[in-house]
Amino acid sequence: LGSRPVSLQKIGLQLKATLENVTNVRPVGEDFRWYLKMKCGNCGEISEKWQYIRVMDSVALKGGRGSASMVQKCKLCARENSIEILSSAIKSYNAEDSEKFKTIVEFECRGLEPVDFQPQAGFAAEGVESGTVFMDINLQEKDWTDYDEKAQESVGIYEVTHQFVKC
C-alpha cells in the first residue's frame, strides 16, 4: 500500500455578508477561534465535531519540520495531519466587499482540509461614518444587529456565508 507523502496546500476561507453601515469586520486577537470541520486528505474521514484553531497555538511537527496551529492523528487511518493559520493573510471584510466573497484568512494544510466553517464570537467592526467600534460580535446566527449612537443609525451584518478556495 505505502502512504503517499502529505502534500502542502493553501486553502483560503472566503466570507460573504451584507453589511449595513459597518466596515472593517475582522477577527480580534491571537486567541480568536476559527471553528472548522476537517477532512483527512488520506482517507476522507470528516470530523463530526467542530474544532477550533487559534493563531496563538503552535504545535511542533515531527522530525523538526517546523510547527502548525493544529496537529492531529486521523481516527480512521492514523495519518498525522496538520493545519497552520497564516496570520499574515488575515484580512478584514469591508463595506466595499459587501455581498461579495472575500478571502479573510488562509490556512496551510498538510493532509487536513477544512470543509466547513462556523463563525462565532470574537469579531469586531466599525461604523462607516462614525468610526464607532463594535466589539465581540457573534456571527453564529449568521446575522448581527446593533445601533450606532454616534451616527444615530442601525448597523448590521446579515446573511453571513462562506466558501473555501484553493490559493
GROMACS .gro file of C-alpha atoms in nm:
model
  167
    1LEU     CA    1   0.000   0.000   0.000
    2GLY     CA    2   0.255   0.261   0.110
    3SER     CA    3   0.138   0.600   0.223
    4ARG     CA    4   0.168   0.890  -0.015
    5PRO     CA    5   0.371   1.188   0.106
    6VAL     CA    6   0.145   1.455   0.250
    7SER     CA    7   0.142   1.744   0.011
    8LEU     CA    8   0.112   2.102   0.126
    9GLN     CA    9  -0.179   2.309   0.007
   10LYS     CA   10  -0.305   2.656   0.086
   11ILE     CA   11  -0.676   2.697   0.137
   12GLY     CA   12  -0.848   3.031   0.174
   13LEU     CA   13  -1.165   3.090   0.373
   14GLN     CA   14  -1.389   3.336   0.195
   15LEU     CA   15  -1.663   3.525   0.373
   16LYS     CA   16  -1.966   3.688   0.216
   17ALA     CA   17  -2.214   3.907   0.403
   18THR     CA   18  -2.441   4.205   0.361
   19LEU     CA   19  -2.307   4.496   0.567
   20GLU     CA   20  -2.529   4.778   0.689
   21ASN     CA   21  -2.343   5.095   0.792
   22VAL     CA   22  -2.038   4.898   0.916
   23THR     CA   23  -1.694   4.821   0.776
   24ASN     CA   24  -1.366   4.658   0.886
   25VAL     CA   25  -1.532   4.338   1.009
   26ARG     CA   26  -1.243   4.134   1.145
   27PRO     CA   27  -1.143   3.859   1.387
   28VAL     CA   28  -0.983   4.004   1.700
   29GLY     CA   29  -0.668   3.878   1.870
   30GLU     CA   30  -0.439   3.577   1.852
   31ASP     CA   31  -0.690   3.388   2.066
   32PHE     CA   32  -0.965   3.422   1.803
   33ARG     CA   33  -1.116   3.078   1.749
   34TRP     CA   34  -1.161   2.961   1.390
   35TYR     CA   35  -1.424   2.683   1.425
   36LEU     CA   36  -1.377   2.427   1.148
   37LYS     CA   37  -1.471   2.077   1.044
   38MET     CA   38  -1.174   1.897   0.892
   39LYS     CA   39  -1.135   1.624   0.636
   40CYS     CA   40  -0.843   1.380   0.625
   41GLY     CA   41  -0.678   1.410   0.284
   42ASN     CA   42  -0.566   1.048   0.304
   43CYS     CA   43  -0.888   0.859   0.381
   44GLY     CA   44  -1.157   1.127   0.350
   45GLU     CA   45  -1.281   1.100   0.712
   46ILE     CA   46  -1.462   1.420   0.819
   47SER     CA   47  -1.462   1.528   1.185
   48GLU     CA   48  -1.805   1.511   1.345
   49LYS     CA   49  -1.735   1.782   1.600
   50TRP     CA   50  -1.640   2.145   1.544
   51GLN     CA   51  -1.274   2.201   1.624
   52TYR     CA   52  -1.112   2.537   1.669
   53ILE     CA   53  -0.767   2.657   1.585
   54ARG     CA   54  -0.602   2.977   1.706
   55VAL     CA   55  -0.302   3.178   1.589
   56MET     CA   56  -0.154   3.163   1.940
   57ASP     CA   57  -0.143   2.781   1.938
   58SER     CA   58   0.171   2.625   1.799
   59VAL     CA   59   0.247   2.254   1.794
   60ALA     CA   60   0.583   2.116   1.683
   61LEU     CA   61   0.574   1.887   1.382
   62LYS     CA   62   0.753   1.552   1.393
   63GLY     CA   63   1.107   1.545   1.256
   64GLY     CA   64   1.173   1.916   1.314
   65ARG     CA   65   0.960   2.031   1.019
   66GLY     CA   66   0.851   2.349   1.192
   67SER     CA   67   0.516   2.393   1.364
   68ALA     CA   68   0.143   2.416   1.297
   69SER     CA   69  -0.170   2.555   1.464
   70MET     CA   70  -0.304   2.202   1.499
   71VAL     CA   71  -0.157   1.856   1.458
   72GLN     CA   72  -0.397   1.567   1.461
   73LYS     CA   73  -0.391   1.195   1.403
   74CYS     CA   74  -0.678   1.068   1.188
   75LYS     CA   75  -0.906   0.832   1.385
   76LEU     CA   76  -0.950   0.607   1.083
   77CYS     CA   77  -0.616   0.586   0.904
   78ALA     CA   78  -0.382   0.714   1.181
   79ARG     CA   79  -0.212   0.958   0.941
   80GLU     CA   80  -0.071   1.261   1.121
   81ASN     CA   81  -0.210   1.574   0.960
   82SER     CA   82  -0.165   1.942   1.035
   83ILE     CA   83  -0.311   2.283   0.960
   84GLU     CA   84  -0.150   2.624   1.014
   85ILE     CA   85  -0.324   2.963   1.020
   86LEU     CA   86  -0.132   3.209   0.803
   87SER     CA   87  -0.174   3.511   1.028
   88SER     CA   88  -0.024   3.743   0.764
   89ALA     CA   89  -0.319   3.651   0.538
   90ILE     CA   90  -0.591   3.755   0.786
   91LYS     CA   91  -0.791   4.036   0.624
   92SER     CA   92  -1.088   4.247   0.728
   93TYR     CA   93  -1.420   4.242   0.542
   94ASN     CA   94  -1.510   4.597   0.443
   95ALA     CA   95  -1.815   4.794   0.326
   96GLU     CA   96  -1.699   4.771  -0.036
   97ASP     CA   97  -1.680   4.390  -0.005
   98SER     CA   98  -2.048   4.368   0.094
   99GLU     CA   99  -2.233   4.089  -0.089
  100LYS     CA  100  -1.911   3.957  -0.246
  101PHE     CA  101  -1.687   3.669  -0.144
  102LYS     CA  102  -1.353   3.783   0.000
  103THR     CA  103  -1.070   3.573   0.144
  104ILE     CA  104  -1.035   3.668   0.513
  105VAL     CA  105  -0.780   3.403   0.615
  106GLU     CA  106  -0.558   3.137   0.460
  107PHE     CA  107  -0.465   2.800   0.603
  108GLU     CA  108  -0.157   2.597   0.516
  109CYS     CA  109  -0.282   2.240   0.511
  110ARG     CA  110  -0.085   1.917   0.529
  111GLY     CA  111  -0.332   1.632   0.494
  112LEU     CA  112  -0.610   1.819   0.678
  113GLU     CA  113  -0.860   2.013   0.476
  114PRO     CA  114  -1.122   2.245   0.625
  115VAL     CA  115  -1.464   2.158   0.480
  116ASP     CA  116  -1.694   2.368   0.697
  117PHE     CA  117  -1.665   2.690   0.900
  118GLN     CA  118  -1.882   2.823   1.180
  119PRO     CA  119  -1.830   3.187   1.269
  120GLN     CA  120  -1.879   3.251   1.639
  121ALA     CA  121  -1.786   3.528   1.883
  122GLY     CA  122  -1.479   3.747   1.861
  123PHE     CA  123  -1.539   3.965   1.556
  124ALA     CA  124  -1.523   4.344   1.563
  125ALA     CA  125  -1.647   4.612   1.320
  126GLU     CA  126  -1.666   4.990   1.285
  127GLY     CA  127  -1.940   5.232   1.192
  128VAL     CA  128  -1.884   5.352   0.833
  129GLU     CA  129  -1.950   5.721   0.909
  130SER     CA  130  -1.889   5.741   1.284
  131GLY     CA  131  -1.591   5.509   1.336
  132THR     CA  132  -1.777   5.366   1.638
  133VAL     CA  133  -1.611   5.038   1.733
  134PHE     CA  134  -1.833   4.737   1.794
  135MET     CA  135  -1.653   4.458   1.983
  136ASP     CA  136  -1.725   4.091   2.049
  137ILE     CA  137  -1.965   4.046   1.759
  138ASN     CA  138  -2.104   3.693   1.745
  139LEU     CA  139  -2.187   3.573   1.393
  140GLN     CA  140  -2.303   3.222   1.486
  141GLU     CA  141  -2.663   3.308   1.392
  142LYS     CA  142  -2.532   3.446   1.057
  143ASP     CA  143  -2.689   3.785   1.145
  144TRP     CA  144  -2.592   4.061   1.389
  145THR     CA  145  -2.755   4.397   1.457
  146ASP     CA  146  -2.682   4.692   1.682
  147TYR     CA  147  -2.734   5.067   1.698
  148ASP     CA  148  -2.468   5.329   1.633
  149GLU     CA  149  -2.542   5.611   1.881
  150LYS     CA  150  -2.293   5.850   1.719
  151ALA     CA  151  -2.438   5.813   1.368
  152GLN     CA  152  -2.791   5.755   1.501
  153GLU     CA  153  -2.848   5.464   1.265
  154SER     CA  154  -2.887   5.090   1.287
  155VAL     CA  155  -2.592   4.876   1.192
  156GLY     CA  156  -2.579   4.512   1.096
  157ILE     CA  157  -2.408   4.216   0.937
  158TYR     CA  158  -2.651   3.987   0.756
  159GLU     CA  159  -2.662   3.660   0.562
  160VAL     CA  160  -2.310   3.555   0.657
  161THR     CA  161  -2.196   3.271   0.434
  162HIS     CA  162  -1.859   3.121   0.339
  163GLN     CA  163  -1.670   2.904   0.094
  164PHE     CA  164  -1.323   2.753   0.074
  165VAL     CA  165  -1.092   2.815  -0.220
  166LYS     CA  166  -0.755   2.672  -0.311
  167CYS     CA  167  -0.494   2.951  -0.313
   0.00000   0.00000   0.00000
